[in-house]
PDB file of C-alpha atoms in Angstrom:
ATOM      1  CA  MET L  29       1.840 143.816 229.622  1.00 73.00           C
ATOM      2  CA  SER L  30       2.546 140.850 231.839  1.00 85.00           C
ATOM      3  CA  THR L  31       6.052 139.708 232.692  1.00 88.00           C
ATOM      4  CA  ASN L  32       5.611 136.507 230.706  1.00 85.00           C
ATOM      5  CA  SER L  33       4.517 138.397 227.673  1.00 86.00           C
ATOM      6  CA  LEU L  34       7.414 140.786 227.982  1.00 84.00           C
ATOM      7  CA  ILE L  35       9.852 137.884 228.261  1.00 89.00           C
ATOM      8  CA  ALA L  36       8.314 136.188 225.226  1.00 87.00           C
ATOM      9  CA  VAL L  37       8.652 139.429 223.165  1.00 87.00           C
ATOM     10  CA  ILE L  38      12.305 139.815 224.264  1.00 89.00           C
ATOM     11  CA  VAL L  39      13.120 136.180 223.432  1.00 89.00           C
ATOM     12  CA  VAL L  40      11.528 136.436 220.006  1.00 89.00           C
ATOM     13  CA  ALA L  41      13.301 139.756 219.354  1.00 90.00           C
ATOM     14  CA  ALA L  42      16.597 138.178 220.395  1.00 90.00           C
ATOM     15  CA  VAL L  43      16.039 135.249 218.125  1.00 90.00           C
ATOM     16  CA  VAL L  44      15.188 137.490 215.223  1.00 89.00           C
ATOM     17  CA  VAL L  45      18.314 139.643 215.863  1.00 90.00           C
ATOM     18  CA  LEU L  46      20.491 136.503 216.042  1.00 91.00           C
ATOM     19  CA  ALA L  47      19.003 135.132 212.881  1.00 90.00           C
ATOM     20  CA  LEU L  48      19.482 138.415 211.028  1.00 90.00           C
ATOM     21  CA  THR L  49      23.078 138.665 212.270  1.00 89.00           C
ATOM     22  CA  ALA L  50      23.796 135.087 211.084  1.00 89.00           C
ATOM     23  CA  LEU L  51      22.225 135.866 207.663  1.00 88.00           C
ATOM     24  CA  LEU L  52      24.149 139.098 207.247  1.00 87.00           C
ATOM     25  CA  TRP L  53      27.416 137.363 208.297  1.00 87.00           C
ATOM     26  CA  THR L  54      26.779 134.527 205.771  1.00 82.00           C
ATOM     27  CA  LEU L  55      25.993 137.010 202.980  1.00 84.00           C
ATOM     28  CA  ALA L  56      29.091 139.100 203.744  1.00 87.00           C
ATOM     29  CA  ARG L  57      31.275 135.972 203.678  1.00 87.00           C
ATOM     30  CA  ARG L  58      29.753 134.894 200.435  1.00 87.00           C
ATOM     31  CA  ARG L  59      30.331 138.320 198.939  1.00 91.00           C
ATOM     32  CA  HIS L  60      33.935 138.155 200.126  1.00 86.00           C
ATOM     33  CA  LEU L  61      34.514 134.804 198.495  1.00 91.00           C
ATOM     34  CA  ARG L  62      32.918 135.935 195.242  1.00 90.00           C
ATOM     35  CA  GLU L  63      35.168 138.965 195.172  1.00 89.00           C
ATOM     36  CA  GLN L  64      38.243 137.018 196.220  1.00 87.00           C
ATOM     37  CA  PHE L  65      37.925 134.206 193.751  1.00 91.00           C
ATOM     38  CA  GLY L  66      36.083 135.891 190.847  1.00 88.00           C
ATOM     39  CA  PRO L  67      34.930 133.298 188.236  1.00 90.00           C
ATOM     40  CA  GLU L  68      36.503 130.533 190.306  1.00 91.00           C
ATOM     41  CA  TYR L  69      33.675 130.947 192.832  1.00 92.00           C
ATOM     42  CA  GLU L  70      30.990 130.020 190.325  1.00 92.00           C
ATOM     43  CA  ARG L  71      33.165 127.261 188.812  1.00 92.00           C
ATOM     44  CA  THR L  72      33.615 125.715 192.270  1.00 94.00           C
ATOM     45  CA  VAL L  73      29.919 125.940 193.077  1.00 94.00           C
ATOM     46  CA  GLU L  74      29.054 124.234 189.792  1.00 94.00           C
ATOM     47  CA  GLU L  75      31.766 121.555 190.383  1.00 92.00           C
ATOM     48  CA  ARG L  76      30.715 120.871 193.988  1.00 92.00           C
ATOM     49  CA  GLY L  77      26.990 121.068 193.351  1.00 92.00           C
ATOM     50  CA  ASP L  78      26.084 123.433 196.148  1.00 92.00           C
ATOM     51  CA  LYS L  79      27.238 126.736 197.646  1.00 91.00           C
ATOM     52  CA  ARG L  80      27.967 125.431 201.084  1.00 91.00           C
ATOM     53  CA  SER L  81      30.325 122.752 199.964  1.00 94.00           C
ATOM     54  CA  ALA L  82      31.978 125.156 197.461  1.00 94.00           C
ATOM     55  CA  GLU L  83      32.420 127.859 200.083  1.00 94.00           C
ATOM     56  CA  ARG L  84      33.931 125.401 202.531  1.00 94.00           C
ATOM     57  CA  ASP L  85      36.426 124.417 199.840  1.00 95.00           C
ATOM     58  CA  LEU L  86      37.224 127.994 198.981  1.00 95.00           C
ATOM     59  CA  ARG L  87      37.730 128.885 202.654  1.00 94.00           C
ATOM     60  CA  ALA L  88      40.100 125.882 203.020  1.00 94.00           C
ATOM     61  CA  ARG L  89      42.064 127.246 199.997  1.00 94.00           C
ATOM     62  CA  GLU L  90      42.382 130.604 201.754  1.00 93.00           C
ATOM     63  CA  GLU L  91      43.585 129.024 204.912  1.00 94.00           C
ATOM     64  CA  ARG L  92      46.145 126.900 203.009  1.00 93.00           C
ATOM     65  CA  HIS L  93      47.239 130.012 201.030  1.00 92.00           C
ATOM     66  CA  ASP L  94      47.745 131.934 204.250  1.00 92.00           C
ATOM     67  CA  GLN L  95      50.296 129.302 205.301  1.00 93.00           C
ATOM     68  CA  LEU L  96      52.348 129.763 202.109  1.00 93.00           C
ATOM     69  CA  ASP L  97      55.379 132.110 202.134  1.00 92.00           C
ATOM     70  CA  ILE L  98      54.532 134.042 198.899  1.00 92.00           C
ATOM     71  CA  LYS L  99      57.305 136.466 198.172  1.00 92.00           C
ATOM     72  CA  GLU L 100      58.077 139.167 195.657  1.00 91.00           C
ATOM     73  CA  LEU L 101      60.900 138.768 193.171  1.00 93.00           C
ATOM     74  CA  SER L 102      63.872 141.066 193.099  1.00 93.00           C
ATOM     75  CA  PRO L 103      63.968 143.349 190.078  1.00 93.00           C
ATOM     76  CA  GLU L 104      66.906 141.357 188.735  1.00 95.00           C
ATOM     77  CA  ARG L 105      64.935 138.081 188.856  1.00 95.00           C
ATOM     78  CA  ARG L 106      61.935 139.736 187.229  1.00 95.00           C
ATOM     79  CA  HIS L 107      64.177 140.917 184.436  1.00 96.00           C
ATOM     80  CA  GLN L 108      65.662 137.421 184.031  1.00 97.00           C
ATOM     81  CA  TYR L 109      62.252 135.818 183.870  1.00 97.00           C
ATOM     82  CA  ALA L 110      61.069 138.490 181.400  1.00 97.00           C
ATOM     83  CA  ASP L 111      64.049 137.736 179.205  1.00 97.00           C
ATOM     84  CA  GLU L 112      63.388 133.988 179.321  1.00 97.00           C
ATOM     85  CA  TRP L 113      59.772 134.592 178.336  1.00 97.00           C
ATOM     86  CA  THR L 114      60.919 136.660 175.386  1.00 96.00           C
ATOM     87  CA  ARG L 115      63.157 133.782 174.245  1.00 96.00           C
ATOM     88  CA  VAL L 116      60.413 131.315 174.565  1.00 96.00           C
ATOM     89  CA  GLN L 117      58.093 133.457 172.492  1.00 94.00           C
ATOM     90  CA  GLN L 118      60.743 133.951 169.843  1.00 95.00           C
ATOM     91  CA  GLN L 119      61.168 130.230 169.409  1.00 94.00           C
ATOM     92  CA  PHE L 120      57.455 129.811 168.793  1.00 94.00           C
ATOM     93  CA  VAL L 121      57.771 130.294 165.058  1.00 91.00           C
ATOM     94  CA  ASP L 122      60.138 127.391 164.637  1.00 93.00           C
ATOM     95  CA  ARG L 123      58.918 125.174 167.509  1.00 93.00           C
ATOM     96  CA  PRO L 124      55.378 125.953 168.607  1.00 94.00           C
ATOM     97  CA  GLU L 125      54.826 122.775 170.614  1.00 94.00           C
ATOM     98  CA  GLY L 126      58.177 123.115 172.319  1.00 94.00           C
ATOM     99  CA  SER L 127      57.530 126.772 173.099  1.00 96.00           C
ATOM    100  CA  VAL L 128      54.221 125.953 174.806  1.00 96.00           C
ATOM    101  CA  ALA L 129      55.929 123.258 176.863  1.00 96.00           C
ATOM    102  CA  GLN L 130      58.677 125.686 177.781  1.00 97.00           C
ATOM    103  CA  ALA L 131      56.165 128.393 178.650  1.00 97.00           C
ATOM    104  CA  ASP L 132      54.433 125.908 181.055  1.00 96.00           C
ATOM    105  CA  GLU L 133      57.796 124.987 182.570  1.00 96.00           C
ATOM    106  CA  LEU L 134      58.822 128.623 182.966  1.00 97.00           C
ATOM    107  CA  LEU L 135      55.516 129.533 184.603  1.00 96.00           C
ATOM    108  CA  THR L 136      55.960 126.562 186.991  1.00 95.00           C
ATOM    109  CA  ARG L 137      59.437 127.709 187.888  1.00 96.00           C
ATOM    110  CA  LEU L 138      58.158 131.243 188.500  1.00 96.00           C
ATOM    111  CA  MET L 139      55.379 129.915 190.770  1.00 95.00           C
ATOM    112  CA  GLY L 140      57.905 127.927 192.712  1.00 95.00           C
ATOM    113  CA  GLU L 141      60.302 130.832 193.209  1.00 95.00           C
ATOM    114  CA  ARG L 142      57.418 133.038 194.333  1.00 95.00           C
ATOM    115  CA  GLY L 143      56.544 130.450 196.958  1.00 94.00           C
ATOM    116  CA  TYR L 144      53.681 128.481 195.455  1.00 94.00           C
ATOM    117  CA  PRO L 145      53.922 124.798 195.770  1.00 92.00           C
ATOM    118  CA  THR L 146      54.269 123.261 192.296  1.00 90.00           C
ATOM    119  CA  GLU L 147      53.498 119.659 192.966  1.00 86.00           C
ATOM    120  CA  GLY L 148      50.707 118.659 190.576  1.00 89.00           C
ATOM    121  CA  TYR L 149      48.513 120.700 188.362  1.00 91.00           C
ATOM    122  CA  ASP L 150      45.407 120.514 190.528  1.00 91.00           C
ATOM    123  CA  GLY L 151      47.396 121.746 193.513  1.00 91.00           C
ATOM    124  CA  GLN L 152      48.678 124.626 191.451  1.00 92.00           C
ATOM    125  CA  LEU L 153      45.151 125.613 190.482  1.00 93.00           C
ATOM    126  CA  ARG L 154      43.966 125.422 194.084  1.00 92.00           C
ATOM    127  CA  ASP L 155      46.826 127.555 195.391  1.00 93.00           C
ATOM    128  CA  LEU L 156      46.768 130.099 192.557  1.00 93.00           C
ATOM    129  CA  SER L 157      42.958 130.487 192.831  1.00 93.00           C
ATOM    130  CA  VAL L 158      43.119 132.585 195.988  1.00 93.00           C
ATOM    131  CA  GLU L 159      45.001 135.580 194.463  1.00 91.00           C
ATOM    132  CA  HIS L 160      44.733 134.828 190.747  1.00 91.00           C
ATOM    133  CA  GLY L 161      41.216 133.560 190.274  1.00 87.00           C
ATOM    134  CA  ARG L 162      40.502 135.810 187.364  1.00 85.00           C
ATOM    135  CA  THR L 163      43.394 134.523 185.239  1.00 90.00           C
ATOM    136  CA  LEU L 164      43.043 130.908 186.341  1.00 91.00           C
ATOM    137  CA  GLU L 165      40.703 130.046 183.478  1.00 91.00           C
ATOM    138  CA  GLU L 166      43.372 131.199 181.004  1.00 93.00           C
ATOM    139  CA  TYR L 167      45.884 128.957 182.747  1.00 95.00           C
ATOM    140  CA  ARG L 168      43.449 126.056 182.468  1.00 94.00           C
ATOM    141  CA  ALA L 169      42.952 126.710 178.750  1.00 95.00           C
ATOM    142  CA  ALA L 170      46.751 126.922 178.086  1.00 96.00           C
ATOM    143  CA  HIS L 171      47.411 123.782 180.104  1.00 95.00           C
ATOM    144  CA  ALA L 172      44.703 121.841 178.195  1.00 96.00           C
ATOM    145  CA  VAL L 173      46.272 122.848 174.870  1.00 97.00           C
ATOM    146  CA  LYS L 174      49.737 121.852 176.170  1.00 95.00           C
ATOM    147  CA  VAL L 175      48.349 118.377 177.127  1.00 94.00           C
ATOM    148  CA  ARG L 176      46.730 117.967 173.752  1.00 94.00           C
ATOM    149  CA  SER L 177      49.901 119.221 172.103  1.00 93.00           C
ATOM    150  CA  GLY L 178      51.881 116.459 173.791  1.00 88.00           C
ATOM    151  CA  ALA L 179      49.649 114.038 171.986  1.00 90.00           C
ATOM    152  CA  GLY L 180      50.058 115.888 168.742  1.00 89.00           C
ATOM    153  CA  GLU L 181      46.422 117.032 168.737  1.00 93.00           C
ATOM    154  CA  ALA L 182      46.761 120.817 168.963  1.00 94.00           C
ATOM    155  CA  THR L 183      46.687 123.210 165.995  1.00 94.00           C
ATOM    156  CA  THR L 184      49.214 126.031 165.614  1.00 94.00           C
ATOM    157  CA  GLU L 185      46.440 128.473 166.281  1.00 96.00           C
ATOM    158  CA  GLU L 186      45.574 126.743 169.492  1.00 96.00           C
ATOM    159  CA  LEU L 187      49.200 126.712 170.499  1.00 97.00           C
ATOM    160  CA  ARG L 188      49.361 130.480 169.819  1.00 96.00           C
ATOM    161  CA  GLY L 189      46.308 130.975 172.004  1.00 96.00           C
ATOM    162  CA  ALA L 190      47.964 128.919 174.753  1.00 97.00           C
ATOM    163  CA  MET L 191      50.972 131.250 174.689  1.00 97.00           C
ATOM    164  CA  VAL L 192      48.625 134.212 175.134  1.00 96.00           C
ATOM    165  CA  HIS L 193      46.896 132.489 177.995  1.00 96.00           C
ATOM    166  CA  TYR L 194      50.170 131.536 179.727  1.00 96.00           C
ATOM    167  CA  ARG L 195      51.380 135.120 179.283  1.00 95.00           C
ATOM    168  CA  ALA L 196      48.374 136.473 181.219  1.00 94.00           C
ATOM    169  CA  LEU L 197      49.224 134.519 184.375  1.00 94.00           C
ATOM    170  CA  PHE L 198      52.976 134.868 183.841  1.00 95.00           C
ATOM    171  CA  GLU L 199      52.815 138.663 183.750  1.00 94.00           C
ATOM    172  CA  GLU L 200      50.525 138.783 186.781  1.00 93.00           C
ATOM    173  CA  LEU L 201      52.923 136.560 188.791  1.00 94.00           C
ATOM    174  CA  LEU L 202      55.926 138.400 187.545  1.00 92.00           C
ATOM    175  CA  SER L 203      54.608 141.827 188.479  1.00 87.00           C
ATOM    176  CA  ASP L 204      53.225 140.689 191.921  1.00 72.00           C
ATOM    177  CA  GLN L 205      49.736 141.777 190.915  1.00 57.00           C
ATOM    178  CA  ARG L 206      46.679 140.020 192.024  1.00 54.00           C
ATOM    179  CA  SER L 207      43.713 139.550 189.668  1.00 48.00           C
ATOM    180  CA  ARG L 208      41.106 140.678 192.198  1.00 43.00           C
TER     181      ARG L 208
END
C-alpha cells in the first residue's frame, strides 16, 4: 500500500471515529436529559418544535439550577410545614377555593425556603423541572385549577383534584426527594 493510500485510510478512519464519538456523546447527553427531566423533556421538545432547541433550553435550566442554593429543611421546619398542610386540607370542606389558594401559597413559601426562586409561575416551573420534572405536570394542573377557581370557574371536584396535585409536589419538596 502506498503512503498516500495509507494516509487516506488513516484520515477516513479518524473522521469515522470522531463522528462516532460525537454521535455517542450526543446520544448520551440526550439520554441524560430524558432521565433528568422525565416527561418535561418531551413537553419541552413539543413546545420548542425540535430536539436541539429543547435540549439547549433544558441544559440552560440545569446550569441555572446549579447556581441555586437548594437546601434541606430542618426536621422542625418540615413538621411545621406538614402541620400547615394538614390545616389547609382540613379547611377544604368549608372553603375549597380558599384552601386551593392557600395550598398554592404554602407550596410557594416552601419552595422559597428550600432556595428556589419564587418570582413568577413560569420561573418556578423552569427551576423545579430540573429535580422535580415528574411531578411538574401535577403542579401545572393544580395551578390551572387555582387560576380558574379565582374566576369562579372550577368545580369542587376539580378543586379536590388540585389539592391532590399540589400535595404530590409539596410532599416531594418537604421530604427532599427528587422525582427522577
